[in-house]
Amino acid sequence: MQTQIATASTSSASVKTSSRKQRELAKRETLILDTAQRILHERGYSHLTMDRIAEATEYSKGTIYNHFSSKEDLVCSLCCRSVSTLIDMFTRSAEYKGSSRERFSAIGIGYTLYHQVHPMTAQNIQIIKVNAVREKISDEKLNEMESLEQRITQIAIGVVNEAIACGDLAEEINPMASSIVFGVWSMYFGALMLERSDIPLEDLGFSPSIQLLWLNTQKFLDGYHWLPLSSDTDNEALFNKITSDLYANEIEILNNRNK
Amino acid sequence: MQTQIATASTSSASVKTSSRKQRELAKRETLILDTAQRILHERGYSHLTMDRIAEATEYSKGTIYNHFSSKEDLVCSLCCRSVSTLIDMFTRSAEYKGSSRERFSAIGIGYTLYHQVHPMTAQNIQIIKVNAVREKISDEKLNEMESLEQRITQIAIGVVNEAIACGDLAEEINPMASSIVFGVWSMYFGALMLERSDIPLEDLGFSPSIQLLWLNTQKFLDGYHWLPLSSDTDNEALFNKITSDLYANEIEILNNRNK
DNA sequence: CAATAATATGACGATGCGTCAAAAAATGTC
DNA sequence: GACATTTTTTGACGCATCGTCATATTATTG
C-alpha cells in the first residue's frame, strides 16, 4: 500500500501522536530540501538526482517520493521556500519609513539583492517556469506557488495603491497598480533571467545589473510621474540609504564574498 | 570513424562535389530542424526525442548526431533560426519612417508580435537560457547565438544613438543607449517568460501583456524624456499605425487564429 | 573494378526516473 | 506480551532516453 504524506493532518487519531508524527515528517522534509539545496550548490542542477538525495539523506528513494511526487516537485518546493523568504523581505520593505516611492524602490532593491545573495534561487525559479518542467510538478505544489506569488504581488500592489491614496501618484489608467507592478516585475525578472545563464551580458555592452536596474526603475517611475521624481532626488544617496537601512545583512554577505 | 559535418568546407576536394555535398547537408539539416519544430509543435518539448526525430526524418540517430552534438544543441539551432528572423524584423522596424521614438517602439511591438505568432520560440529560448541545458550545447552553437544576440542588440542600440544624435534624447548618463536597451529588453523578456509557462497571470490581476507592454514602454521612454513624450501623442493611434504599417501579416495571422 | 575513404546505421551501455511487491515498523486488540 | 492489522520504508525493477561506436553501406579515387 502506498502512502501519501499530507501536510495538513486529516486523520482523527490522537492529537498527540499525530502532531509528533507531523513534526517528524516536517523535519524530514526540511532535511530533504536542505540536502537537495546543498547538492544543487555543490554540484549543480544536472547532478541533482533522486538517488543522490536518497543516499545523502540516508533515506530510501521511495521515502523521498513519499514527500515529493517528482524531482521537479521538490525543486518547486525549494522555490516556495525562497518566495516565502522574499515575502518577509518585501513586507519589511513595504513598511519602510520613507515615501511611497522609496518604499516601492526598496522592494526592488531587496529583490535584486536577494537574488545576488542566493543565485541558486533564480536558477530554480527559472527552471520551474519552463513548461516541460511544470508538467511534472504536482497541482498542489503549483497552487502553493501561485498563492505565494499572489501574496508577493499584492505587497507591491499595496504600496502603489498607498501612493495613489496619498497623492504621490495619479491614477490615470484603470488598473494602474497592476500595470506598474507588472512593469517592474517583468523588468526585474527579465534582468534576472538574462543575467542568470552565465550569458556574457558584458560582452553585449551591459554593465552590472543592480545599478542598471536601479536607474531604469527610477526612469520608469518617473514616466508614471510617481512623486518625488528622480530629478528632485539624490538617487545615489537614496540607494545607499535604503540599502544600509534595510539590507545591511545582504550587503555584508556580498562584501565578504567578494573578498 | 566518426565524422564531423563542418558548415564551412575545409577540404581541398573538387569545388563542384564539395558544394553539392554542402548543399545536400544543409538541406538535410533544414529537414531535421523543420521536423524537430513540427514535433515540438505537435507534441511538446518533453516528447521531443532524438529517436523520434530520427524516425520522422527517416535518418538514423547517428546521422542526426552528425549534425547536432545533442538535443539541446539542436534546440539552440532552432533558436538561432528564430533570432535571425527577428533580426530581419528589427532591421525593418529600425528603418521605419517615423520618429526615432516611433522606430524604437516599433521594434518592441515587433518583438511581442513575433512571439505571439511563434509561442514555441519563446519556449525554446527560455529553455536554452537554463544553465543545466546550456552545459550540453556546443561552444560553436553558443557562440553563434551570442553573435546573433549582439547583432540584434546593436540594432536597438543604433536607434537609441540616432535619437541622441538628432536631439530627441539627451545623453545624460554615460552608456545611455545600452541602459535603455537593457531596460526594455529585460522588460520584454521578463514579460515573455512570465507569460510563457501558462502561469495564470490573469489570476494575479494582470491584463493581456501586449497592451501592458506598450503602455509600460511608453512610460519608460517618457522617464528618459525621449521625445516626443507620450503625453503629446495619441498612443492608441500610434500603436495601430505601427502595426498596420509594419506588421499587417502578423496581425492577420493572429486574427485568423482567434477565429 | 578494386582499394580506400567517407558516411550512415542501429544495437548497446549508461543513467536516471518513478513504481510497487515485499520487508520492517508502528499501532491496536485482547 | 503476543498476535493481528495498519502504516511506512525499502530497494530491485522496468522503462525511457541519451549518446557512442563497431560494423555496414556508399562514395571517391586510382
Coordinates of C-alpha atoms (C1' of nucleotides) in Angstrom, one line a residue:
Chain A
M1 CA 0.0 0.0 0.0
Q2 CA 1.5 3.3 -1.0
T3 CA 1.1 6.3 1.3
Q4 CA 0.6 10.0 0.8
I5 CA 2.1 12.3 3.3
A6 CA -0.3 15.1 3.8
T7 CA 0.9 18.4 5.1
A8 CA -2.3 19.1 6.9
S9 CA -3.5 16.3 9.2
T10 CA -6.9 14.9 8.2
S11 CA -6.7 11.8 10.5
S12 CA -8.8 11.7 13.6
A13 CA -6.2 9.8 15.6
S14 CA -4.8 11.0 18.9
V15 CA -3.7 14.6 18.5
K16 CA -0.5 14.0 20.4
T17 CA 0.6 11.1 18.2
S18 CA -0.4 12.8 15.1
S19 CA 1.3 16.1 15.8
R20 CA 4.5 14.3 16.8
K21 CA 4.4 12.4 13.6
Q22 CA 3.6 15.6 11.8
R23 CA 6.6 17.2 13.3
E24 CA 8.9 14.4 12.4
L25 CA 7.6 14.4 8.9
A26 CA 8.1 18.1 8.6
K27 CA 11.6 17.8 9.9
R28 CA 12.4 15.1 7.4
E29 CA 11.0 17.2 4.6
T30 CA 13.2 20.0 5.7
L31 CA 16.2 17.7 5.8
I32 CA 15.5 16.5 2.2
L33 CA 15.1 20.1 1.0
D34 CA 18.3 21.2 2.7
T35 CA 20.1 18.3 1.3
A36 CA 18.8 19.0 -2.2
Q37 CA 19.9 22.6 -1.9
R38 CA 23.3 21.5 -0.8
I39 CA 23.7 19.2 -3.7
L40 CA 22.4 21.9 -6.0
H41 CA 25.0 24.3 -4.6
E42 CA 27.9 21.8 -4.7
R43 CA 27.2 20.0 -7.9
G44 CA 24.6 21.9 -9.9
Y45 CA 21.2 21.0 -11.2
S46 CA 22.3 18.4 -13.7
H47 CA 23.8 16.4 -10.8
L48 CA 20.8 16.6 -8.7
T49 CA 19.3 13.1 -8.8
M50 CA 16.7 11.4 -6.6
D51 CA 19.2 8.6 -5.9
R52 CA 21.8 11.1 -4.8
I53 CA 19.3 12.8 -2.5
A54 CA 18.3 9.5 -1.1
E55 CA 21.8 8.5 -0.4
A56 CA 22.8 11.8 1.1
T57 CA 19.7 11.9 3.4
E58 CA 20.2 8.2 4.3
Y59 CA 16.6 7.5 3.3
S60 CA 15.4 5.3 0.5
K61 CA 14.2 6.7 -2.8
G62 CA 10.7 5.5 -2.0
T63 CA 10.7 7.7 1.1
I64 CA 11.8 10.7 -0.8
Y65 CA 9.0 10.0 -3.2
N66 CA 6.5 9.9 -0.3
H67 CA 7.3 13.6 0.2
F68 CA 7.7 14.8 -3.4
S69 CA 5.9 13.5 -6.4
S70 CA 8.9 14.1 -8.6
K71 CA 12.3 15.8 -8.8
E72 CA 10.6 18.9 -10.2
D73 CA 8.1 18.9 -7.4
L74 CA 11.0 19.0 -5.0
V75 CA 12.6 21.9 -6.8
C76 CA 9.3 23.7 -6.8
S77 CA 9.2 23.3 -3.0
L78 CA 12.6 24.9 -2.8
C79 CA 11.3 27.8 -4.8
C80 CA 8.3 28.1 -2.4
R81 CA 10.7 28.4 0.5
S82 CA 12.6 31.1 -1.3
V83 CA 9.5 33.1 -2.2
S84 CA 8.3 32.9 1.4
T85 CA 11.6 34.4 2.5
L86 CA 11.1 37.1 -0.2
I87 CA 7.7 37.8 1.1
D88 CA 9.1 38.6 4.5
M89 CA 11.7 40.8 2.9
F90 CA 9.0 42.6 0.8
T91 CA 6.9 43.1 3.9
R92 CA 9.7 44.7 5.7
S93 CA 10.4 47.0 2.7
A94 CA 6.8 47.9 2.3
E95 CA 6.8 49.1 5.9
Y96 CA 9.9 51.2 5.4
K97 CA 9.7 54.7 6.8
G98 CA 10.3 56.7 3.6
S99 CA 8.0 58.0 0.9
S100 CA 5.7 55.7 -1.1
R101 CA 8.2 55.8 -3.9
E102 CA 11.1 55.0 -1.7
R103 CA 9.2 52.0 -0.3
F104 CA 8.5 50.7 -3.7
S105 CA 12.1 51.2 -4.8
A106 CA 13.2 49.4 -1.6
I107 CA 11.2 46.4 -2.7
G108 CA 13.1 46.4 -6.0
I109 CA 16.4 46.6 -4.3
G110 CA 15.5 43.8 -2.0
Y111 CA 14.5 41.6 -4.9
T112 CA 17.8 42.2 -6.6
L113 CA 19.9 41.8 -3.5
Y114 CA 18.1 38.6 -2.5
H115 CA 19.0 37.0 -5.8
Q116 CA 22.5 38.2 -5.7
V117 CA 22.9 36.5 -2.3
H118 CA 21.1 33.4 -3.5
P119 CA 21.9 32.9 -7.1
M120 CA 20.6 29.4 -6.9
T121 CA 17.1 30.6 -6.3
A122 CA 17.0 32.5 -9.6
Q123 CA 18.1 29.3 -11.3
N124 CA 15.4 27.2 -9.7
I125 CA 12.7 29.7 -10.4
Q126 CA 13.8 29.8 -14.0
I127 CA 13.7 26.1 -14.2
I128 CA 10.2 25.7 -12.8
K129 CA 8.9 28.3 -15.2
V130 CA 9.6 26.0 -18.1
N131 CA 6.5 24.3 -19.3
A132 CA 8.2 20.9 -19.9
V133 CA 9.2 21.1 -16.2
R134 CA 5.9 22.3 -14.9
E135 CA 4.2 19.3 -16.4
K136 CA 5.9 17.2 -13.7
I137 CA 5.0 19.4 -10.7
S138 CA 2.0 18.3 -8.7
D139 CA -1.0 20.6 -8.8
E140 CA -0.8 21.2 -5.1
K141 CA 2.7 22.5 -5.3
L142 CA 1.8 24.7 -8.3
N143 CA -1.1 26.1 -6.4
E144 CA 1.0 26.8 -3.4
M145 CA 3.5 28.6 -5.6
E146 CA 0.7 30.6 -7.3
S147 CA -0.7 31.6 -4.0
L148 CA 2.7 32.8 -2.8
E149 CA 3.1 34.8 -6.0
Q150 CA -0.2 36.4 -5.4
R151 CA 0.8 37.3 -1.9
I152 CA 4.1 38.8 -3.0
T153 CA 2.5 40.7 -5.9
Q154 CA -0.1 42.1 -3.5
I155 CA 2.5 43.6 -1.3
A156 CA 3.9 45.6 -4.2
I157 CA 0.4 46.5 -5.4
G158 CA -0.4 47.7 -1.9
V159 CA 2.4 50.2 -2.0
V160 CA 1.3 51.5 -5.4
N161 CA -2.2 51.9 -4.0
E162 CA -0.9 53.8 -1.0
A163 CA 0.9 56.1 -3.4
I164 CA -2.3 56.8 -5.2
A165 CA -4.2 57.3 -2.0
C166 CA -1.8 59.8 -0.7
G167 CA -1.5 61.7 -4.0
D168 CA 2.1 60.7 -4.9
L169 CA 0.8 59.0 -7.9
A170 CA -2.2 60.0 -10.2
E171 CA -4.4 57.1 -11.2
E172 CA -4.7 57.9 -14.9
I173 CA -5.5 54.5 -16.3
N174 CA -7.8 51.8 -14.9
P175 CA -5.7 49.1 -13.3
M176 CA -2.9 51.4 -12.5
A177 CA -1.3 49.4 -9.7
S178 CA -1.1 46.2 -11.5
S179 CA 0.3 47.8 -14.6
I180 CA 3.2 49.3 -12.7
V181 CA 3.9 46.2 -10.8
F182 CA 3.8 44.1 -13.9
G183 CA 6.2 46.5 -15.5
V184 CA 8.8 46.4 -12.8
W185 CA 8.3 42.7 -12.1
S186 CA 8.9 41.8 -15.7
M187 CA 11.9 44.1 -15.8
Y188 CA 13.5 42.6 -12.8
F189 CA 12.6 39.1 -13.7
G190 CA 13.8 39.6 -17.2
A191 CA 17.1 41.0 -16.0
L192 CA 17.4 38.1 -13.7
M193 CA 16.9 35.6 -16.4
L194 CA 19.2 37.4 -18.8
E195 CA 21.9 37.6 -16.1
R196 CA 21.4 34.1 -14.9
S197 CA 22.7 31.6 -17.5
D198 CA 26.2 33.0 -17.5
I199 CA 25.4 34.7 -20.7
P200 CA 28.1 37.3 -21.4
L201 CA 25.9 40.4 -20.9
E202 CA 29.1 42.4 -20.5
D203 CA 30.2 41.3 -24.0
L204 CA 26.9 42.8 -25.2
G205 CA 28.0 46.0 -23.6
F206 CA 25.9 46.0 -20.4
S207 CA 27.2 46.9 -17.0
P208 CA 26.4 45.1 -13.8
S209 CA 22.7 45.0 -13.5
I210 CA 22.0 46.3 -9.9
Q211 CA 22.8 49.8 -10.9
L212 CA 21.2 49.5 -14.3
L213 CA 18.0 48.1 -12.7
W214 CA 18.0 50.9 -10.1
L215 CA 18.4 53.5 -12.8
N216 CA 15.8 52.0 -15.1
T217 CA 13.3 51.6 -12.2
Q218 CA 13.7 55.3 -11.4
K219 CA 13.2 56.3 -15.0
F220 CA 10.1 54.0 -15.2
L221 CA 8.6 55.5 -12.1
D222 CA 9.4 59.0 -13.4
G223 CA 7.5 58.1 -16.6
Y224 CA 4.4 57.4 -14.4
H225 CA 5.1 60.7 -12.5
W226 CA 5.4 58.9 -9.2
L227 CA 6.5 61.7 -6.9
P228 CA 9.0 62.7 -5.9
L229 CA 10.7 62.5 -9.3
S230 CA 14.2 61.2 -9.5
S231 CA 15.3 64.6 -10.9
D232 CA 14.4 66.1 -7.5
T233 CA 16.2 63.4 -5.6
D234 CA 19.8 62.5 -4.9
N235 CA 19.5 59.0 -6.3
E236 CA 22.8 57.6 -5.3
A237 CA 22.3 58.8 -1.7
L238 CA 18.8 57.3 -1.7
F239 CA 20.1 54.0 -2.9
N240 CA 22.7 53.9 -0.2
K241 CA 20.3 54.9 2.5
I242 CA 17.8 52.2 1.6
T243 CA 20.5 49.5 1.4
S244 CA 22.0 50.4 4.7
D245 CA 18.7 50.9 6.4
L246 CA 17.1 47.7 5.2
Y247 CA 19.7 45.4 3.7
A248 CA 22.8 45.8 5.8
N249 CA 23.0 42.0 6.2
E250 CA 22.8 41.3 2.5
I251 CA 25.4 43.9 1.6
E252 CA 27.7 42.4 4.4
I253 CA 27.4 39.0 2.9
L254 CA 28.1 40.2 -0.6
N255 CA 31.1 42.2 0.5
N256 CA 32.6 39.3 2.4
R257 CA 32.0 37.1 -0.6
N258 CA 33.9 39.4 -2.9
K259 CA 37.0 39.4 -0.6
Chain B
M1 CA 35.5 6.5 -37.9
Q2 CA 33.2 9.3 -36.7
T3 CA 32.7 12.3 -38.8
Q4 CA 32.1 15.9 -38.2
I5 CA 29.9 17.8 -40.5
A6 CA 31.5 21.2 -40.9
T7 CA 29.4 24.1 -42.0
A8 CA 32.3 25.7 -43.8
S9 CA 34.2 23.4 -46.1
T10 CA 37.8 22.9 -45.2
S11 CA 38.5 20.1 -47.7
S12 CA 40.5 20.6 -50.8
A13 CA 38.4 18.3 -52.9
S14 CA 36.7 19.4 -56.1
V15 CA 34.7 22.5 -55.5
K16 CA 31.8 21.2 -57.5
T17 CA 31.5 18.0 -55.5
S18 CA 32.1 19.8 -52.2
S19 CA 29.5 22.4 -52.8
R20 CA 26.9 19.9 -53.9
K21 CA 27.5 17.9 -50.8
Q22 CA 27.4 21.1 -48.8
R23 CA 24.0 21.8 -50.2
E24 CA 22.7 18.4 -49.5
L25 CA 24.0 18.6 -46.0
A26 CA 22.4 22.0 -45.5
K27 CA 19.2 20.7 -46.9
R28 CA 19.2 17.7 -44.5
E29 CA 19.9 20.0 -41.6
T30 CA 17.0 22.1 -42.5
L31 CA 14.8 19.0 -42.7
I32 CA 15.9 17.9 -39.3
L33 CA 15.2 21.3 -37.8
D34 CA 11.8 21.5 -39.5
T35 CA 11.0 18.1 -38.2
A36 CA 12.0 18.9 -34.7
Q37 CA 9.9 22.1 -34.9
R38 CA 6.9 20.1 -36.0
I39 CA 7.3 17.6 -33.2
L40 CA 7.7 20.4 -30.8
H41 CA 4.6 21.9 -32.1
E42 CA 2.5 18.7 -32.1
R43 CA 3.8 17.0 -29.0
G44 CA 5.7 19.5 -26.9
Y45 CA 9.2 19.6 -25.6
S46 CA 9.0 16.6 -23.3
H47 CA 8.2 14.4 -26.3
L48 CA 11.0 15.7 -28.5
T49 CA 13.5 12.8 -28.5
M50 CA 16.3 12.1 -30.8
D51 CA 14.8 8.7 -31.7
R52 CA 11.6 10.3 -32.7
I53 CA 13.4 12.9 -34.8
A54 CA 15.4 10.1 -36.4
E55 CA 12.3 8.1 -37.2
A56 CA 10.4 11.1 -38.5
T57 CA 13.2 12.3 -40.8
E58 CA 14.0 8.7 -41.8
Y59 CA 17.6 9.0 -40.9
S60 CA 19.3 7.1 -38.2
K61 CA 20.1 8.6 -34.9
G62 CA 23.8 8.6 -35.6
T63 CA 23.2 10.8 -38.6
I64 CA 21.2 13.3 -36.6
Y65 CA 24.1 13.3 -34.2
N66 CA 26.4 14.1 -37.1
H67 CA 24.6 17.4 -37.4
F68 CA 23.9 18.2 -33.8
S69 CA 26.0 17.3 -30.8
S70 CA 23.0 16.9 -28.5
K71 CA 19.3 17.5 -28.4
E72 CA 20.0 20.8 -26.7
D73 CA 22.3 21.8 -29.5
L74 CA 19.5 21.2 -31.9
V75 CA 17.1 23.3 -29.9
C76 CA 19.7 26.0 -29.8
S77 CA 19.9 25.9 -33.6
L78 CA 16.1 26.4 -33.8
C79 CA 16.6 29.4 -31.6
C80 CA 19.3 30.8 -33.9
R81 CA 16.9 30.5 -36.8
S82 CA 14.3 32.4 -34.9
V83 CA 16.6 35.1 -33.8
S84 CA 17.8 35.5 -37.4
T85 CA 14.2 36.1 -38.4
L86 CA 13.8 38.6 -35.6
I87 CA 16.9 40.4 -36.8
D88 CA 15.2 40.9 -40.2
M89 CA 12.1 42.2 -38.4
F90 CA 14.1 44.5 -36.2
T91 CA 16.0 45.8 -39.2
R92 CA 12.8 46.6 -41.0
S93 CA 11.5 48.3 -37.8
A94 CA 14.6 50.3 -37.4
E95 CA 14.2 51.7 -40.9
Y96 CA 10.6 52.7 -40.3
K97 CA 9.7 56.2 -41.5
G98 CA 8.6 57.6 -38.2
S99 CA 10.4 59.4 -35.4
S100 CA 13.3 57.8 -33.6
R101 CA 11.0 57.0 -30.7
E102 CA 8.4 55.5 -33.0
R103 CA 11.0 53.3 -34.6
F104 CA 12.2 52.1 -31.2
S105 CA 8.7 51.4 -30.2
A106 CA 8.1 49.6 -33.4
I107 CA 10.9 47.2 -32.5
G108 CA 9.2 46.5 -29.2
I109 CA 5.9 45.7 -30.9
G110 CA 7.6 43.5 -33.4
Y111 CA 9.2 41.5 -30.7
T112 CA 5.9 41.0 -28.9
L113 CA 4.1 40.1 -32.1
Y114 CA 6.7 37.7 -33.2
H115 CA 6.4 35.8 -30.0
Q116 CA 2.7 35.8 -30.2
V117 CA 2.8 34.3 -33.6
H118 CA 5.5 31.8 -32.6
P119 CA 4.9 30.9 -29.0
M120 CA 7.3 28.0 -29.4
T121 CA 10.2 30.2 -29.9
A122 CA 9.8 31.8 -26.5
Q123 CA 9.7 28.4 -25.0
N124 CA 12.8 27.3 -26.8
I125 CA 14.7 30.5 -25.9
Q126 CA 13.6 30.1 -22.3
I127 CA 14.9 26.5 -22.3
I128 CA 18.3 27.3 -23.7
K129 CA 18.8 30.1 -21.1
V130 CA 18.8 27.5 -18.4
N131 CA 22.3 26.7 -17.2
A132 CA 21.8 23.0 -16.9
V133 CA 20.7 23.0 -20.6
R134 CA 23.5 25.3 -21.8
E135 CA 26.0 22.8 -20.5
K136 CA 25.0 20.5 -23.2
I137 CA 25.1 22.9 -26.1
S138 CA 28.3 23.0 -28.2
D139 CA 30.5 26.1 -27.9
E140 CA 30.1 26.8 -31.6
K141 CA 26.4 27.0 -31.3
L142 CA 26.6 29.1 -28.1
N143 CA 28.9 31.5 -29.9
E144 CA 26.6 31.6 -32.9
M145 CA 23.8 32.6 -30.6
E146 CA 25.8 35.2 -28.8
S147 CA 26.8 36.7 -32.0
L148 CA 23.2 36.9 -33.2
E149 CA 22.2 38.4 -29.9
Q150 CA 24.9 41.0 -30.3
R151 CA 23.6 41.9 -33.7
I152 CA 20.0 42.2 -32.6
T153 CA 21.0 44.3 -29.6
Q154 CA 23.0 46.6 -31.9
I155 CA 20.0 47.3 -34.0
A156 CA 18.1 48.6 -31.0
I157 CA 21.2 50.5 -29.7
G158 CA 21.6 52.0 -33.1
V159 CA 18.1 53.5 -32.9
V160 CA 18.8 55.0 -29.5
N161 CA 22.0 56.5 -30.8
E162 CA 20.2 58.1 -33.7
A163 CA 17.7 59.6 -31.2
I164 CA 20.6 61.1 -29.3
A165 CA 22.2 62.3 -32.5
C166 CA 19.1 64.1 -33.6
G167 CA 18.3 65.6 -30.2
D168 CA 15.2 63.5 -29.4
L169 CA 17.0 62.2 -26.4
A170 CA 19.5 63.8 -24.1
E171 CA 22.5 61.7 -23.2
E172 CA 22.6 62.4 -19.5
I173 CA 24.4 59.3 -18.3
N174 CA 27.4 57.5 -19.8
P175 CA 26.3 54.4 -21.6
M176 CA 22.8 55.7 -22.3
A177 CA 21.9 53.6 -25.2
S178 CA 22.8 50.3 -23.6
S179 CA 20.9 51.2 -20.4
I180 CA 17.7 51.9 -22.3
V181 CA 18.1 48.8 -24.4
F182 CA 18.8 46.7 -21.4
G183 CA 15.7 48.1 -19.7
V184 CA 13.3 47.4 -22.4
W185 CA 14.9 44.1 -23.4
S186 CA 14.7 42.8 -19.8
M187 CA 11.1 44.1 -19.6
Y188 CA 10.0 42.4 -22.7
F189 CA 12.0 39.2 -22.0
G190 CA 10.6 39.1 -18.5
A191 CA 7.1 39.6 -19.7
L192 CA 7.6 36.8 -22.1
M193 CA 9.0 34.4 -19.5
L194 CA 6.2 35.3 -17.1
E195 CA 3.5 34.9 -19.7
R196 CA 5.1 31.7 -21.2
S197 CA 4.7 28.9 -18.7
D198 CA 0.9 29.0 -18.7
I199 CA 1.1 30.8 -15.4
P200 CA -2.2 32.3 -14.6
L201 CA -1.1 35.9 -14.8
E202 CA -4.7 37.0 -15.1
D203 CA -5.4 35.3 -11.8
L204 CA -2.8 37.6 -10.4
G205 CA -4.7 40.5 -11.8
F206 CA -2.8 41.3 -15.0
S207 CA -4.3 42.0 -18.3
P208 CA -3.0 40.7 -21.6
S209 CA 0.5 41.8 -22.0
I210 CA 0.7 43.4 -25.4
Q211 CA -1.2 46.5 -24.3
L212 CA 0.6 46.5 -20.9
L213 CA 4.0 46.2 -22.5
W214 CA 3.1 49.0 -24.9
L215 CA 2.0 51.2 -22.1
N216 CA 4.9 50.5 -19.9
T217 CA 7.4 51.0 -22.7
Q218 CA 5.9 54.5 -23.3
K219 CA 6.1 55.3 -19.7
F220 CA 9.7 54.1 -19.6
L221 CA 10.7 56.2 -22.6
D222 CA 8.9 59.1 -21.0
G223 CA 11.0 58.7 -18.0
Y224 CA 14.1 59.1 -20.2
H225 CA 12.5 62.1 -21.8
W226 CA 12.7 60.5 -25.2
L227 CA 10.8 63.0 -27.4
P228 CA 8.0 63.2 -28.4
L229 CA 6.6 62.3 -25.0
S230 CA 3.6 60.1 -24.9
S231 CA 1.5 62.9 -23.3
D232 CA 1.9 64.7 -26.7
T233 CA 0.9 61.7 -28.7
D234 CA -2.2 59.7 -29.4
N235 CA -0.8 56.4 -28.3
E236 CA -3.5 54.2 -29.4
A237 CA -3.4 55.7 -32.9
L238 CA 0.3 55.3 -33.0
F239 CA 0.1 51.7 -31.9
N240 CA -2.4 51.0 -34.7
K241 CA -0.4 52.9 -37.2
I242 CA 2.8 51.0 -36.5
T243 CA 1.1 47.6 -36.5
S244 CA -0.7 48.2 -39.8
D245 CA 2.3 49.8 -41.4
L246 CA 4.8 47.1 -40.4
Y247 CA 3.1 44.1 -39.0
A248 CA 0.0 43.6 -41.1
N249 CA 1.0 40.0 -41.7
E250 CA 1.4 39.1 -38.1
I251 CA -1.9 40.8 -37.2
E252 CA -3.6 38.9 -40.0
I253 CA -2.2 35.6 -38.7
L254 CA -3.3 36.3 -35.2
N255 CA -6.8 37.4 -36.2
N256 CA -7.3 34.3 -38.3
R257 CA -6.1 32.1 -35.4
N258 CA -8.6 33.6 -33.0
K259 CA -11.5 32.9 -35.3
Chain C
dC1 C1' 36.8 -2.5 -60.7
dA2 C1' 39.4 -2.9 -56.7
dA3 C1' 41.1 -0.2 -52.9
dT4 C1' 40.3 3.4 -49.9
dA5 C1' 37.9 7.0 -47.6
dA6 C1' 33.7 9.0 -46.0
dT7 C1' 29.3 8.4 -44.2
dA8 C1' 25.2 6.0 -42.1
dT9 C1' 23.3 2.8 -39.1
dG10 C1' 21.2 0.9 -35.0
dA11 C1' 22.5 -2.3 -31.2
dC12 C1' 24.4 -1.2 -27.0
dG13 C1' 25.8 0.6 -22.3
dA14 C1' 24.8 4.0 -19.1
dT15 C1' 21.9 6.9 -16.5
dG16 C1' 18.1 8.3 -14.0
dC17 C1' 13.3 8.3 -13.3
dG18 C1' 9.2 6.5 -10.8
dT19 C1' 6.8 2.1 -9.2
dC20 C1' 5.5 -1.5 -6.3
dA21 C1' 5.8 -6.0 -4.0
dA22 C1' 7.8 -7.3 0.0
dA23 C1' 10.0 -6.3 4.4
dA24 C1' 10.0 -3.7 8.6
dA25 C1' 8.0 -0.8 12.0
dA26 C1' 4.2 1.0 14.4
dT27 C1' -0.2 0.7 16.2
dG28 C1' -4.2 -1.6 18.0
dT29 C1' -6.6 -5.6 20.5
dC30 C1' -7.1 -8.9 23.9
Chain D
dG1 C1' 3.3 -9.7 26.0
dA2 C1' 1.6 -12.0 21.9
dC3 C1' -0.7 -11.7 17.8
dA4 C1' -3.3 -9.1 14.1
dT5 C1' -3.6 -5.2 11.4
dT6 C1' -2.2 -1.0 9.6
dT7 C1' 1.3 2.2 8.2
dT8 C1' 5.7 3.2 6.5
dT9 C1' 10.1 2.1 4.4
dT10 C1' 12.9 -0.1 1.2
dG11 C1' 15.5 -1.0 -3.0
dA12 C1' 15.2 -4.1 -7.0
dC13 C1' 13.0 -3.5 -11.2
dG14 C1' 11.0 -1.8 -15.7
dC15 C1' 11.2 1.8 -18.8
dA16 C1' 12.6 5.8 -21.5
dT17 C1' 16.1 8.3 -23.5
dC18 C1' 20.6 9.7 -24.1
dG19 C1' 25.0 9.5 -26.8
dT20 C1' 28.6 6.1 -28.6
dC21 C1' 30.9 3.2 -31.7
dA22 C1' 31.9 -1.1 -34.3
dT23 C1' 30.1 -2.5 -38.4
dA24 C1' 27.8 -2.0 -42.8
dT25 C1' 27.0 0.9 -46.7
dT26 C1' 28.0 4.2 -50.0
dA27 C1' 31.1 7.4 -52.5
dT28 C1' 35.6 8.5 -54.3
dT29 C1' 39.8 7.7 -56.3
dG30 C1' 43.5 5.4 -58.9

